[in-house]
Amino acid sequence: MKFKIIITVLLLSVGLVSGQAKKWTLQECVMYAVENNLTIEQFELDLENVQLEKSDALGNFLPSLNASSSVSGNTGLSFDPTTNQAVTTTIFTASGGLNSNVTLFDGLRNIHRFNRAKLNAIASQYRLDNLKDDIRLNVANAYLQVLSNKESLLVFKAQFDVTQQDLKRTKELVDAGVVPRGDLLEVEATAANQEQQIVNAENSILISRINLAQLLQITDYENFDIADESFEIPPSDVLTYSPKTIFDKAVTFRNDIKFSELNVDLAKKDLQISQGALLPSLGAFFNYNTRYSGQQQDINFTDQLWINDGISYGAQLSIPIFNGFSVKNNIQRSKINIDKAKIQLEQDKLALETTINQAYVDVKSFSKAYEAAQKTLEARRLAYEYSKERFDVGLMNSFDFSQAQSRVDDAEAQLIRTKYDYIFRLKVLEFYFGLPITLN
């Protein structure tokens, strides 16, 4: 992942140096956000940390091996460790050893810990994937917002161009004495208002671009921009399925649901680990020790180590009898945690079902709103053309004509908003049905 980040940064740097600002497509934005989001990086580190738990659990099955050594000097009354006799002199001694311990049976707790570690690693992966899903949706929404604002700006500029033509024509009519000067002032006011709309639209584009760049964690806002794309309503048959059908499918693959299901399994493993403390545990040990004493000067150091060495080995059985209710209470806590995990799973399913039903209603509502906006715009344009004809021959004053123009402006802006709202909610519903986020 770090290599990908370095390559991406280098490519961006080259683009800036060459003076060619990169135009980001939706897919590029989604991929970049997933690869560079700091929260995702934190979750990935959490996943690496959780995967170490498997190594810890596996290590519990293996015997331990430790070495020890010591050197000491004593003056006065002391005991010679090689003969265990009291001596009154200065004596130098040394000792060393190896010891090993292995668990033979611990109520199957090590096995359950190992299985729990594997489940926890899978759960953490689902948690990470769910975060990526949320980021994909957020990026798509922010991207479409930039597109919506850009398209609105184009409409406002086109409307302003038309008004400039009307302004020129009105000046000619005023100069010819056909219409009063007040009509010219009214058209000029309309042009000024449209100029303000253009400024507001440009600000909206800037803000939405900054919001998208922040999601991508790109700080070079001035050079960041999206590709000049124009999307129409994509064909989709997702509405041919009922919300229940979409929900039933979503439950089978949604990462947040899988994460909640694994939390139930993890709670059950914790219960098995707690119950294992009720059973006896059996372990084995092996020790090797040797020693040296400066008192035995007739025997060299190496020979003393061989002469004075010894081994011990055996097994140790521990039977739990009474432990101050700690094991019993831990078992009860584990049972409570299972119930809590099950309740959380049901809550997550209900939340998902509610979200899907809402998304389904939103798609149908915005579909109708988009169709209504199209009809409204068509009607407003026809009304504007009729008003323009009357205004050109002096049968309509400038105020009524500007109102007709304003109604067209509002209808076109409403059409753009409903269009992209409809596209996004359609993609959200498809996303819950298991389809990738694309606008093609």
XYZ file of C-alpha atoms in Angstrom:
440
model
C 0.000 0.000 0.000
C 2.819 2.450 0.845
C 4.336 1.785 -2.582
C 1.039 2.704 -4.241
C 0.899 5.937 -2.241
C 4.440 6.890 -3.332
C 3.632 6.228 -6.994
C 0.413 8.253 -6.735
C 2.214 11.217 -5.142
C 4.934 11.112 -7.807
C 2.360 11.087 -10.590
C 0.588 14.056 -9.034
C 3.879 15.928 -8.687
C 4.780 15.323 -12.324
C 1.355 16.563 -13.406
C 1.723 19.775 -11.430
C 5.242 20.457 -12.671
C 4.218 19.996 -16.275
C 1.419 22.502 -15.749
C -1.280 20.009 -16.698
C -3.732 19.768 -13.808
C -5.146 16.277 -13.434
C -8.857 15.840 -14.017
C -10.183 13.158 -11.683
C -12.853 10.693 -12.755
C -15.246 9.155 -10.264
C -13.477 5.797 -10.319
C -10.102 7.459 -9.750
C -11.507 9.411 -6.811
C -12.996 6.285 -5.244
C -9.785 4.255 -5.689
C -7.581 7.067 -4.390
C -9.781 7.613 -1.334
C -9.726 3.916 -0.446
C -5.949 3.748 -0.825
C -5.087 6.953 1.030
C -7.736 7.531 3.674
C -6.132 7.887 7.124
C -8.980 6.141 8.925
C -8.590 3.176 6.584
C -4.864 3.125 7.346
C -5.668 3.032 11.064
C -8.089 0.153 10.537
C -5.461 -1.673 8.483
C -2.989 -1.314 11.354
C -5.675 -2.631 13.708
C -6.072 -5.604 11.377
C -2.322 -6.274 11.459
C -2.429 -6.089 15.246
C -5.354 -8.522 15.410
C -3.560 -10.953 13.100
C -0.742 -11.104 15.648
C -3.252 -12.616 18.061
C -3.222 -15.774 15.933
C 0.530 -16.006 16.402
C 0.095 -15.480 20.152
C -2.555 -18.183 20.335
C -0.432 -20.587 18.300
C 2.512 -19.975 20.624
C 0.453 -21.190 23.583
C 0.575 -24.724 22.131
C 4.391 -24.757 22.023
C 6.701 -25.563 24.941
C 8.684 -22.765 26.523
C 12.476 -22.925 26.814
C 14.547 -20.668 29.069
C 18.180 -20.601 30.134
C 19.620 -19.181 33.339
C 23.045 -18.654 34.865
C 24.550 -16.951 37.887
C 28.002 -16.251 39.354
C 28.579 -15.278 42.980
C 31.297 -14.917 45.587
C 30.952 -15.426 49.351
C 33.310 -14.648 52.238
C 32.836 -16.195 55.671
C 30.422 -18.952 56.528
C 28.672 -20.288 53.448
C 27.671 -23.556 51.812
C 29.494 -25.158 48.946
C 26.751 -25.843 46.350
C 28.606 -28.864 44.960
C 28.997 -30.665 48.333
C 26.328 -28.850 50.377
C 28.913 -28.554 53.223
C 29.546 -25.469 55.363
C 32.855 -23.709 54.707
C 34.441 -20.623 56.245
C 36.463 -19.047 53.504
C 36.114 -17.022 50.343
C 34.349 -19.119 47.715
C 33.361 -18.428 44.134
C 30.444 -20.382 42.679
C 28.586 -20.522 39.392
C 25.416 -22.246 38.268
C 23.389 -22.601 35.060
C 20.402 -24.409 33.750
C 17.697 -24.901 31.170
C 14.021 -25.271 31.902
C 11.048 -26.046 29.710
C 7.308 -26.095 30.354
C 4.436 -27.208 28.162
C 0.672 -27.197 28.676
C -0.835 -30.589 27.964
C -4.450 -29.736 28.776
C -6.072 -26.503 29.943
C -9.746 -27.157 29.457
C -9.380 -26.603 25.690
C -8.879 -22.879 26.328
C -5.831 -22.640 24.064
C -7.775 -24.217 21.219
C -10.671 -21.820 21.735
C -8.286 -18.852 21.949
C -6.693 -19.851 18.653
C -10.084 -20.226 16.943
C -11.201 -16.929 18.442
C -8.097 -15.189 17.066
C -8.908 -16.468 13.568
C -12.511 -15.247 13.853
C -11.364 -11.879 15.173
C -9.045 -11.419 12.182
C -11.957 -12.101 9.805
C -14.202 -9.722 11.778
C -11.597 -6.967 11.582
C -11.384 -7.466 7.817
C -15.175 -7.069 7.546
C -14.927 -3.927 9.686
C -12.280 -2.535 7.344
C -14.272 -3.430 4.221
C -17.392 -1.794 5.674
C -15.451 1.431 6.213
C -14.304 1.299 2.588
C -17.938 0.884 1.483
C -18.954 3.990 3.441
C -16.080 5.985 1.963
C -17.025 4.912 -1.570
C -20.570 6.175 -1.036
C -19.380 9.448 0.505
C -16.959 10.062 -2.360
C -19.627 9.296 -4.970
C -22.033 11.709 -3.292
C -19.404 14.471 -3.089
C -18.372 13.859 -6.703
C -21.957 14.124 -7.952
C -22.372 17.323 -5.948
C -19.469 18.878 -7.848
C -21.005 17.722 -11.128
C -24.387 19.165 -10.153
C -22.869 22.533 -9.280
C -20.847 22.604 -12.504
C -23.893 21.841 -14.602
C -25.842 24.552 -12.777
C -23.080 27.028 -13.582
C -23.297 26.171 -17.286
C -27.055 26.739 -17.212
C -26.680 30.079 -15.422
C -24.060 31.236 -17.940
C -26.272 30.208 -20.854
C -29.198 32.069 -19.303
C -26.992 35.126 -18.810
C -25.982 35.030 -22.479
C -29.640 34.994 -23.469
C -30.357 37.894 -21.139
C -27.463 39.856 -22.646
C -29.104 39.452 -26.034
C -32.437 40.579 -24.575
C -30.661 43.540 -23.001
C -29.178 44.564 -26.331
C -32.522 44.240 -28.073
C -34.323 46.163 -25.319
C -31.814 49.019 -25.624
C -32.601 49.219 -29.313
C -36.341 49.288 -28.578
C -35.863 52.008 -25.943
C -33.750 54.074 -28.324
C -36.448 53.650 -30.960
C -39.076 54.776 -28.462
C -41.001 51.490 -28.718
C -40.756 50.568 -25.010
C -40.239 52.730 -21.925
C -36.839 53.023 -20.256
C -38.190 51.193 -17.198
C -38.253 47.987 -19.230
C -34.532 48.364 -19.853
C -33.868 48.794 -16.152
C -35.882 45.645 -15.425
C -33.817 43.589 -17.890
C -30.617 45.050 -16.428
C -31.789 43.972 -12.969
C -32.409 40.473 -14.322
C -28.896 40.390 -15.793
C -27.405 41.560 -12.484
C -29.310 38.865 -10.633
C -28.018 36.222 -13.050
C -24.474 37.483 -12.569
C -24.963 36.952 -8.835
C -26.237 33.431 -9.547
C -23.065 32.758 -11.554
C -20.888 33.974 -8.670
C -22.828 31.837 -6.189
C -22.547 28.821 -8.499
C -18.784 29.306 -8.817
C -18.510 29.468 -5.020
C -20.604 26.313 -4.707
C -18.280 24.528 -7.131
C -15.248 25.625 -5.124
C -16.744 24.490 -1.829
C -17.891 21.143 -3.234
C -14.450 20.590 -4.819
C -12.800 21.299 -1.468
C -15.181 18.867 0.268
C -14.315 16.166 -2.246
C -10.582 16.887 -1.976
C -10.803 16.610 1.808
C -12.428 13.194 1.473
C -9.468 12.225 -0.716
C -7.150 14.020 1.752
C -5.692 16.176 -1.013
C -4.682 19.645 0.189
C -3.852 21.211 -3.186
C -7.374 22.564 -3.609
C -6.473 25.083 -6.312
C -5.235 22.433 -8.750
C -7.750 19.752 -7.825
C -10.660 19.291 -10.199
C -12.812 16.526 -11.590
C -13.140 15.439 -15.188
C -15.582 17.286 -17.419
C -18.160 14.545 -17.473
C -21.873 14.727 -18.029
C -24.047 11.907 -16.775
C -27.580 11.109 -17.699
C -29.923 8.898 -15.732
C -28.293 5.444 -16.050
C -30.475 2.494 -17.001
C -31.262 0.249 -14.057
C -33.659 -2.554 -13.264
C -33.137 -2.438 -9.492
C -36.680 -1.115 -9.002
C -38.043 -4.320 -10.499
C -37.074 -5.970 -7.220
C -38.988 -5.438 -4.000
C -37.300 -3.889 -0.941
C -37.587 -7.281 0.779
C -35.702 -8.967 -2.067
C -32.978 -6.320 -1.970
C -32.710 -6.665 1.819
C -32.510 -10.475 1.679
C -29.632 -10.203 -0.762
C -27.895 -7.413 1.165
C -27.865 -9.491 4.344
C -25.816 -12.150 2.564
C -22.898 -9.888 1.617
C -23.022 -6.624 3.584
C -19.806 -6.275 5.588
C -21.492 -4.592 8.555
C -23.887 -7.547 8.927
C -21.066 -10.081 8.606
C -19.127 -8.130 11.237
C -22.093 -8.296 13.625
C -22.557 -12.017 12.955
C -18.913 -12.683 13.765
C -19.245 -10.672 16.964
C -21.830 -13.251 18.062
C -19.383 -16.059 17.247
C -16.621 -14.241 19.134
C -18.862 -13.916 22.183
C -19.565 -17.660 22.031
C -15.833 -18.375 21.902
C -15.340 -16.173 24.953
C -17.946 -18.286 26.742
C -16.073 -21.496 25.840
C -12.831 -19.960 27.103
C -14.520 -18.972 30.376
C -16.045 -22.429 30.812
C -12.625 -24.008 30.254
C -11.507 -22.582 33.610
C -13.843 -25.090 35.320
C -11.763 -28.023 34.061
C -8.434 -29.295 35.446
C -5.231 -28.213 33.744
C -2.239 -30.463 33.167
C 1.292 -29.349 32.390
C 4.721 -30.939 32.067
C 8.162 -29.584 32.903
C 11.811 -30.459 32.323
C 14.808 -28.845 34.053
C 18.554 -29.256 33.576
C 20.961 -27.699 36.114
C 24.703 -27.692 36.764
C 27.071 -25.856 39.084
C 30.716 -24.968 39.774
C 32.555 -24.284 43.042
C 35.958 -22.666 43.456
C 36.427 -24.798 46.579
C 37.157 -27.862 44.432
C 40.390 -26.618 42.911
C 41.534 -30.099 41.942
C 38.739 -30.316 39.366
C 38.652 -27.879 36.446
C 35.650 -25.797 35.470
C 34.443 -27.918 32.553
C 34.719 -31.200 34.445
C 32.767 -29.777 37.375
C 29.935 -28.784 35.063
C 29.685 -32.369 33.827
C 30.074 -33.918 37.278
C 27.614 -31.626 39.095
C 24.796 -31.531 36.536
C 21.339 -33.009 37.009
C 17.873 -33.094 35.482
C 14.356 -33.043 36.832
C 11.087 -33.628 35.022
C 7.497 -34.271 35.819
C 3.895 -33.218 35.415
C 1.672 -30.870 37.344
C -2.094 -31.153 37.721
C -4.223 -28.246 38.872
C -7.843 -28.850 39.833
C -10.060 -25.795 40.394
C -12.141 -26.130 43.543
C -13.012 -22.631 44.710
C -11.913 -19.319 43.226
C -14.081 -16.694 44.851
C -16.831 -16.932 42.185
C -14.514 -15.404 39.555
C -14.933 -18.266 37.064
C -18.683 -18.413 37.609
C -19.015 -14.656 37.144
C -16.848 -14.692 34.012
C -19.087 -17.381 32.523
C -22.173 -15.321 33.317
C -20.580 -12.211 31.768
C -19.806 -14.192 28.625
C -23.439 -15.335 28.378
C -24.614 -11.748 28.746
C -22.203 -10.655 26.013
C -23.640 -13.316 23.691
C -27.138 -11.930 24.247
C -25.880 -8.380 23.662
C -24.131 -9.422 20.433
C -27.301 -11.132 19.207
C -29.378 -8.055 19.984
C -26.829 -5.859 18.172
C -27.027 -8.156 15.156
C -30.805 -7.826 15.048
C -30.523 -4.056 15.453
C -28.052 -3.883 12.560
C -30.378 -5.945 10.392
C -33.317 -3.713 11.259
C -31.210 -0.622 10.531
C -30.182 -2.079 7.179
C -33.779 -2.948 6.313
C -34.879 0.578 7.249
C -32.079 2.098 5.179
C -32.961 -0.022 2.149
C -36.656 0.783 2.422
C -35.821 4.466 2.693
C -33.446 4.230 -0.264
C -36.147 2.463 -2.271
C -38.712 5.156 -1.456
C -36.143 7.881 -2.227
C -35.421 6.420 -5.653
C -39.085 6.267 -6.570
C -39.719 9.740 -5.149
C -36.802 11.357 -6.960
C -37.707 9.497 -10.143
C -41.139 11.108 -10.051
C -39.609 14.442 -8.997
C -37.225 14.289 -11.963
C -40.050 13.529 -14.380
C -42.076 16.369 -12.898
C -39.098 18.727 -13.160
C -38.706 17.823 -16.846
C -42.358 18.575 -17.522
C -42.172 21.793 -15.527
C -39.108 22.972 -17.439
C -40.724 22.177 -20.762
C -43.810 24.130 -19.778
C -41.746 27.043 -18.455
C -39.752 27.213 -21.681
C -42.907 27.267 -23.799
C -44.328 29.968 -21.571
C -41.081 31.917 -21.851
C -41.099 31.704 -25.652
C -44.682 32.955 -25.709
C -43.771 35.782 -23.290
C -40.741 36.668 -25.397
C -42.890 36.995 -28.502
C -45.316 39.291 -26.689
C -42.453 41.293 -25.147
C -40.766 41.804 -28.517
C -43.935 43.375 -29.957
C -44.631 45.441 -26.859
C -47.569 43.411 -25.546
C -45.815 42.485 -22.273
C -43.908 44.703 -19.890
C -40.348 43.917 -18.790
C -41.337 42.926 -15.250
C -43.665 40.139 -16.415
C -41.078 39.072 -18.980
C -38.341 38.867 -16.312
C -40.658 36.789 -14.153
C -41.071 34.331 -17.010
C -37.286 34.192 -17.357
C -36.880 33.619 -13.609
C -39.352 30.749 -13.679
C -37.309 29.106 -16.438
C -34.125 29.623 -14.408
C -35.685 28.041 -11.336
C -37.045 25.116 -13.356
C -33.652 24.383 -14.938
C -31.892 24.554 -11.554
C -34.524 22.258 -10.028
C -34.104 19.790 -12.900
C -30.338 19.591 -12.296
C -30.767 19.077 -8.540
C -33.365 16.350 -8.914
C -31.335 14.691 -11.663
C -28.228 14.195 -9.523
C -30.238 13.427 -6.398
C -31.979 10.719 -8.397
C -28.685 9.350 -9.786
C -27.062 9.157 -6.346
C -30.009 7.480 -4.644
C -30.310 5.057 -7.524
C -26.647 4.138 -7.073
C -27.122 3.765 -3.323
C -29.960 1.302 -3.876
C -27.885 -0.609 -6.447
C -24.999 -0.636 -3.989
C -27.175 -2.375 -1.414
C -28.121 -4.847 -4.134
C -24.441 -5.703 -4.606
C -23.665 -3.646 -7.711
C -20.460 -1.543 -7.877
C -20.607 2.246 -7.924
C -20.319 3.323 -11.555
C -22.080 6.008 -13.550
C -21.684 4.395 -16.964
